[in-house]
């Protein structure tokens, strides 16, 4: 490759020639014949319009320009090696990066605090921005997040996966129900009649479009809930359950977190909801980005730890 009429391969030869001050030793270092090393020196002399190495007695010595060029050439080659070897030598401890992740508030609540703590320990230079799931203009949450919003990765329910983007399963969960622990009528298991007859707290987007998994499944079954309260965040649901006879359908992991902070009782869902799989997706151009490869691995690692017993 040429840059301003210079074959950049000659920079390697220049470093060897100026370091060794010997054509034969430079040839040996470069694994070239001596004639090839001499030819490289000739081409360098022509480009720089300077002899670079001159005969002083029985040895070669660098000219003033040669002495000036040597540290610059070494620095340029060191930087080149750093660029070429970056995927092999990625060090999260020294990474300075801003990463944007799109996920539902459920994923943000259950998984991402642990991810943030891990970043603080192992990659303090990485700044993480969390964004809620966007309302897609064309029905595709993934392209909305990655292309239109320029986010680095997105976590979506499996039913919203876009196969045009790389993806990997991240975490699974089950839907369950939460009720106020002080409501005696919900002390036992919930029946389908209890579920359908009660008032519900549900999660909806700001435009009223309910994209939650439970709503989609109930619609497919032809079941319509009696909605008492709609909220834009899963984490708000308990506050509208406590002290009432309402029911909310939430993910098991999040329900367990809620029950640690509020007087709630967790019941299995009386309807057979499918398993909830969350999928991590990213843009193809970041497939081999070492920082993003490491970050995706961190997400998978922390998600796997959710299945391990605490303590």
Short mmCIF file of C-alpha atoms in Angstrom, two decimals:
data_model
loop_
_atom_site.label_atom_id
_atom_site.label_comp_id
_atom_site.label_asym_id
_atom_site.label_seq_id
_atom_site.Cartn_x
_atom_site.Cartn_y
_atom_site.Cartn_z
CA UNK A 1 0.00 0.00 0.00
CA UNK A 2 1.28 3.45 -0.92
CA UNK A 3 0.84 6.68 1.03
CA UNK A 4 2.11 9.85 -0.63
CA UNK A 5 4.17 7.77 -3.07
CA UNK A 6 5.83 5.70 -0.31
CA UNK A 7 5.25 1.96 -0.07
CA UNK A 8 4.32 1.65 3.61
CA UNK A 9 6.01 -1.76 3.75
CA UNK A 10 9.27 0.16 3.48
CA UNK A 11 8.73 1.61 6.97
CA UNK A 12 9.47 -1.83 8.42
CA UNK A 13 12.65 -1.96 6.37
CA UNK A 14 13.59 1.58 7.42
CA UNK A 15 13.23 0.63 11.09
CA UNK A 16 15.47 -2.43 10.62
CA UNK A 17 18.10 -0.57 8.59
CA UNK A 18 18.36 2.39 10.97
CA UNK A 19 18.32 0.14 14.04
CA UNK A 20 20.95 -2.32 12.77
CA UNK A 21 23.10 0.16 10.78
CA UNK A 22 23.91 -2.82 8.58
CA UNK A 23 22.28 -3.99 5.40
CA UNK A 24 23.16 -7.62 6.03
CA UNK A 25 21.85 -7.66 9.61
CA UNK A 26 18.71 -5.76 8.52
CA UNK A 27 18.17 -8.36 5.77
CA UNK A 28 18.47 -11.16 8.34
CA UNK A 29 16.03 -9.41 10.68
CA UNK A 30 13.55 -8.92 7.84
CA UNK A 31 14.02 -12.49 6.54
CA UNK A 32 15.09 -11.06 3.18
CA UNK A 33 18.07 -11.54 0.90
CA UNK A 34 20.77 -8.88 1.14
CA UNK A 35 20.02 -7.66 -2.37
CA UNK A 36 16.35 -7.10 -1.40
CA UNK A 37 17.43 -5.14 1.68
CA UNK A 38 19.80 -3.06 -0.44
CA UNK A 39 16.98 -2.40 -2.91
CA UNK A 40 14.72 -1.26 -0.06
CA UNK A 41 17.44 1.14 1.16
CA UNK A 42 17.76 2.53 -2.35
CA UNK A 43 14.05 3.18 -2.64
CA UNK A 44 14.01 4.85 0.79
CA UNK A 45 16.95 7.06 -0.16
CA UNK A 46 15.11 8.08 -3.32
CA UNK A 47 11.89 8.90 -1.47
CA UNK A 48 13.53 10.95 1.30
CA UNK A 49 16.21 12.41 -0.99
CA UNK A 50 18.78 11.54 1.66
CA UNK A 51 21.32 8.71 2.02
CA UNK A 52 19.89 7.81 5.46
CA UNK A 53 22.92 5.59 6.14
CA UNK A 54 26.48 6.64 5.23
CA UNK A 55 29.79 4.82 5.36
CA UNK A 56 31.97 5.93 8.26
CA UNK A 57 35.19 3.92 8.20
CA UNK A 58 34.13 0.28 8.12
CA UNK A 59 30.59 0.81 9.41
CA UNK A 60 27.35 2.56 8.43
CA UNK A 61 26.03 5.48 10.49
CA UNK A 62 22.60 7.18 10.26
CA UNK A 63 22.49 10.65 8.78
CA UNK A 64 20.85 13.50 10.68
CA UNK A 65 17.56 12.78 8.91
CA UNK A 66 17.94 9.07 9.68
CA UNK A 67 18.39 9.83 13.38
CA UNK A 68 15.31 12.08 13.27
CA UNK A 69 13.19 9.46 11.51
CA UNK A 70 14.07 6.45 13.65
CA UNK A 71 11.97 7.26 16.79
CA UNK A 72 9.05 8.38 14.62
CA UNK A 73 9.13 5.17 12.57
CA UNK A 74 9.28 3.08 15.74
CA UNK A 75 6.29 4.97 17.19
CA UNK A 76 4.33 4.56 13.94
CA UNK A 77 4.99 0.82 13.83
CA UNK A 78 4.11 0.44 17.52
CA UNK A 79 0.80 2.19 16.92
CA UNK A 80 0.18 -0.01 13.89
CA UNK A 81 0.79 -3.12 15.99
CA UNK A 82 -1.59 -1.78 18.62
CA UNK A 83 -4.31 -1.32 15.99
CA UNK A 84 -3.72 -4.72 14.38
CA UNK A 85 -3.56 -6.56 17.71
CA UNK A 86 -6.48 -4.71 19.32
CA UNK A 87 -8.94 -7.64 19.11
CA UNK A 88 -6.35 -9.91 20.75
CA UNK A 89 -5.23 -7.49 23.45
CA UNK A 90 -8.52 -5.91 24.51
CA UNK A 91 -8.33 -4.92 28.17
CA UNK A 92 -11.65 -3.87 29.73
CA UNK A 93 -9.83 -2.18 32.61
CA UNK A 94 -8.35 0.35 30.17
CA UNK A 95 -11.36 0.72 27.86
CA UNK A 96 -12.93 4.17 27.51
CA UNK A 97 -16.30 3.64 25.86
CA UNK A 98 -19.91 4.83 25.92
CA UNK A 99 -22.32 1.92 25.39
CA UNK A 100 -26.06 2.39 24.87
CA UNK A 101 -28.35 -0.52 25.68
CA UNK A 102 -32.10 -0.62 24.95
CA UNK A 103 -34.19 -2.87 27.17
CA UNK A 104 -37.52 -3.00 28.95
CA UNK A 105 -37.75 -1.74 32.51
CA UNK A 106 -38.16 -5.40 33.53
CA UNK A 107 -34.70 -6.27 32.16
CA UNK A 108 -33.30 -3.03 33.58
CA UNK A 109 -34.62 -3.89 37.04
CA UNK A 110 -33.74 -7.60 37.16
CA UNK A 111 -30.42 -7.82 35.27
CA UNK A 112 -28.76 -4.49 34.66
CA UNK A 113 -27.89 -3.41 38.21
CA UNK A 114 -25.62 -6.47 38.44
CA UNK A 115 -24.16 -5.61 35.03
CA UNK A 116 -23.49 -2.06 36.22
CA UNK A 117 -21.75 -3.32 39.36
CA UNK A 118 -19.59 -5.65 37.27
CA UNK A 119 -18.62 -2.74 35.02
CA UNK A 120 -17.63 -0.66 38.04
CA UNK A 121 -15.32 -3.47 39.16
CA UNK A 122 -13.77 -4.55 35.88
CA UNK A 123 -14.27 -1.73 33.34
CA UNK A 124 -14.69 1.60 35.15
CA UNK A 125 -14.01 3.53 31.94
CA UNK A 126 -17.14 2.17 30.24
CA UNK A 127 -20.15 4.46 30.60
CA UNK A 128 -23.51 2.72 30.23
CA UNK A 129 -26.67 4.45 29.01
CA UNK A 130 -29.96 2.57 29.45
CA UNK A 131 -32.93 3.37 27.23
CA UNK A 132 -36.45 2.04 27.47
CA UNK A 133 -38.00 0.12 24.61
CA UNK A 134 -38.97 2.55 21.84
CA UNK A 135 -42.33 2.64 20.14
CA UNK A 136 -41.31 1.54 16.61
CA UNK A 137 -42.42 3.56 13.63
CA UNK A 138 -42.65 0.44 11.44
CA UNK A 139 -43.42 -2.25 14.00
CA UNK A 140 -39.78 -3.39 14.29
CA UNK A 141 -38.37 -2.60 17.73
CA UNK A 142 -34.90 -3.95 16.86
CA UNK A 143 -34.25 -1.80 13.78
CA UNK A 144 -35.78 1.17 15.59
CA UNK A 145 -33.28 0.73 18.42
CA UNK A 146 -30.18 -0.18 16.41
CA UNK A 147 -30.59 1.78 13.18
CA UNK A 148 -32.81 4.77 13.95
CA UNK A 149 -31.72 5.28 17.57
CA UNK A 150 -28.08 4.26 16.97
CA UNK A 151 -27.98 2.09 20.10
CA UNK A 152 -25.27 -0.53 20.54
CA UNK A 153 -27.50 -3.45 21.50
CA UNK A 154 -31.09 -4.22 22.41
CA UNK A 155 -32.82 -6.85 24.53
CA UNK A 156 -36.22 -7.89 23.20
CA UNK A 157 -38.76 -10.66 23.82
CA UNK A 158 -38.15 -13.56 21.45
CA UNK A 159 -41.35 -12.85 19.53
CA UNK A 160 -39.89 -9.46 18.54
CA UNK A 161 -36.56 -10.87 17.33
CA UNK A 162 -35.36 -9.55 13.98
CA UNK A 163 -33.40 -12.34 12.20
CA UNK A 164 -31.53 -9.78 10.08
CA UNK A 165 -29.42 -8.89 13.15
CA UNK A 166 -27.08 -11.16 15.11
CA UNK A 167 -28.72 -12.50 18.25
CA UNK A 168 -28.32 -14.81 21.22
CA UNK A 169 -30.79 -15.91 23.95
CA UNK A 170 -30.06 -13.92 27.10
CA UNK A 171 -32.47 -14.98 29.85
CA UNK A 172 -35.76 -16.79 30.44
CA UNK A 173 -38.54 -16.26 32.95
CA UNK A 174 -42.11 -17.25 33.74
CA UNK A 175 -45.18 -15.08 34.16
CA UNK A 176 -46.95 -15.16 37.49
CA UNK A 177 -49.43 -13.02 39.40
CA UNK A 178 -49.00 -10.66 42.34
CA UNK A 179 -51.76 -9.66 44.73
CA UNK A 180 -51.90 -7.76 47.99
CA UNK A 181 -50.94 -10.09 50.85
CA UNK A 182 -53.61 -8.49 53.03
CA UNK A 183 -56.48 -9.51 50.76
CA UNK A 184 -58.04 -12.69 52.23
CA UNK A 185 -59.84 -13.68 49.02
CA UNK A 186 -56.44 -14.24 47.36
CA UNK A 187 -54.89 -16.28 50.19
CA UNK A 188 -55.21 -19.49 48.18
CA UNK A 189 -54.24 -20.26 44.59
CA UNK A 190 -55.83 -18.08 41.93
CA UNK A 191 -58.43 -19.68 39.71
CA UNK A 192 -59.20 -18.66 36.15
CA UNK A 193 -62.48 -17.20 37.47
CA UNK A 194 -60.55 -15.16 40.06
CA UNK A 195 -58.18 -13.92 37.38
CA UNK A 196 -60.88 -12.96 34.88
CA UNK A 197 -63.16 -11.43 37.51
CA UNK A 198 -60.61 -9.22 39.25
CA UNK A 199 -59.51 -5.74 38.33
CA UNK A 200 -56.02 -5.64 36.79
CA UNK A 201 -53.01 -3.37 36.74
CA UNK A 202 -51.31 -3.61 33.34
CA UNK A 203 -48.29 -2.15 31.62
CA UNK A 204 -48.88 -0.06 28.50
CA UNK A 205 -46.80 2.27 26.38
CA UNK A 206 -47.56 5.98 26.37
CA UNK A 207 -49.63 5.68 23.20
CA UNK A 208 -51.88 3.06 24.80
CA UNK A 209 -50.45 0.22 22.75
CA UNK A 210 -49.93 -2.73 25.10
CA UNK A 211 -46.95 -4.75 23.91
CA UNK A 212 -46.54 -6.83 27.09
CA UNK A 213 -46.32 -10.57 26.56
CA UNK A 214 -49.29 -11.36 28.80
CA UNK A 215 -51.57 -9.01 26.87
CA UNK A 216 -50.59 -10.54 23.53
CA UNK A 217 -51.21 -14.10 24.79
CA UNK A 218 -54.55 -13.22 26.39
CA UNK A 219 -55.65 -11.55 23.16
CA UNK A 220 -54.78 -14.74 21.26
CA UNK A 221 -56.89 -16.74 23.74
CA UNK A 222 -59.78 -14.32 23.37
CA UNK A 223 -59.64 -13.28 27.04
CA UNK A 224 -60.20 -9.63 27.92
CA UNK A 225 -59.19 -8.44 31.37
CA UNK A 226 -60.98 -5.79 33.38
CA UNK A 227 -58.26 -3.13 33.47
CA UNK A 228 -58.35 -0.76 36.44
CA UNK A 229 -54.96 0.94 36.09
CA UNK A 230 -52.42 1.20 33.29
CA UNK A 231 -48.81 2.18 33.96
CA UNK A 232 -45.81 2.72 31.72
CA UNK A 233 -43.40 0.76 33.91
CA UNK A 234 -43.46 -2.69 35.48
CA UNK A 235 -41.79 -1.32 38.61
CA UNK A 236 -44.82 0.90 39.31
CA UNK A 237 -47.27 -2.00 39.44
CA UNK A 238 -46.89 -2.98 43.12
CA UNK A 239 -47.88 0.47 44.31
CA UNK A 240 -51.23 0.07 42.58
CA UNK A 241 -51.72 -3.46 43.95
CA UNK A 242 -51.02 -2.92 47.67
CA UNK A 243 -54.19 -2.15 49.61
CA UNK A 244 -56.50 -3.27 46.78
CA UNK A 245 -58.06 -6.44 45.41
CA UNK A 246 -56.32 -5.96 42.08
CA UNK A 247 -54.08 -8.42 40.25
CA UNK A 248 -51.00 -7.82 38.12
CA UNK A 249 -49.29 -10.28 35.79
CA UNK A 250 -45.52 -9.92 36.00
CA UNK A 251 -42.35 -11.96 35.54
CA UNK A 252 -41.35 -14.32 38.35
CA UNK A 253 -37.94 -12.77 38.97
CA UNK A 254 -39.37 -9.29 39.23
CA UNK A 255 -42.26 -10.49 41.42
CA UNK A 256 -39.73 -11.89 43.90
CA UNK A 257 -37.98 -8.52 44.03
CA UNK A 258 -41.31 -6.75 44.55
CA UNK A 259 -42.23 -9.09 47.41
CA UNK A 260 -39.06 -8.07 49.25
CA UNK A 261 -40.22 -4.44 49.31
CA UNK A 262 -44.03 -4.63 49.41
CA UNK A 263 -46.66 -6.75 51.23
CA UNK A 264 -47.40 -8.95 48.23
CA UNK A 265 -48.30 -12.56 47.63
CA UNK A 266 -47.06 -14.37 44.53
CA UNK A 267 -49.35 -16.88 42.81
CA UNK A 268 -48.74 -19.05 39.76
CA UNK A 269 -50.66 -17.74 36.78
CA UNK A 270 -53.93 -19.68 36.41
CA UNK A 271 -53.47 -19.60 32.63
CA UNK A 272 -50.69 -21.37 30.75
CA UNK A 273 -48.53 -18.47 29.61
CA UNK A 274 -45.57 -19.43 27.39
CA UNK A 275 -42.02 -19.20 28.71
CA UNK A 276 -40.63 -15.70 28.32
CA UNK A 277 -37.29 -15.63 26.49
CA UNK A 278 -35.35 -12.37 26.24
CA UNK A 279 -32.95 -12.12 23.28
CA UNK A 280 -29.88 -9.92 22.92
CA UNK A 281 -29.38 -8.37 19.45
CA UNK A 282 -26.75 -6.06 17.98
CA UNK A 283 -25.78 -4.54 14.64
CA UNK A 284 -23.75 -6.75 12.25
CA UNK A 285 -20.98 -4.14 11.96
CA UNK A 286 -20.25 -4.63 15.69
CA UNK A 287 -19.99 -8.40 15.42
CA UNK A 288 -16.20 -8.36 15.85
CA UNK A 289 -15.82 -5.17 17.88
CA UNK A 290 -13.68 -6.39 20.84
CA UNK A 291 -15.30 -4.02 23.36
CA UNK A 292 -18.80 -5.04 22.32
CA UNK A 293 -17.85 -8.73 22.24
CA UNK A 294 -16.64 -8.38 25.81
CA UNK A 295 -19.75 -6.44 26.89
CA UNK A 296 -22.10 -9.00 25.35
CA UNK A 297 -20.20 -11.71 27.18
CA UNK A 298 -20.65 -9.78 30.42
CA UNK A 299 -24.42 -9.58 29.84
CA UNK A 300 -24.59 -13.35 29.25
CA UNK A 301 -22.44 -14.03 32.30
CA UNK A 302 -24.60 -11.91 34.59
CA UNK A 303 -27.80 -13.38 33.15
CA UNK A 304 -26.52 -16.89 33.87
CA UNK A 305 -25.86 -15.90 37.49
CA UNK A 306 -29.58 -15.13 37.91
CA UNK A 307 -30.25 -18.87 37.88
CA UNK A 308 -27.76 -19.57 40.65
CA UNK A 309 -29.02 -19.70 44.25
CA UNK A 310 -28.07 -16.65 46.30
CA UNK A 311 -25.83 -16.92 49.32
#
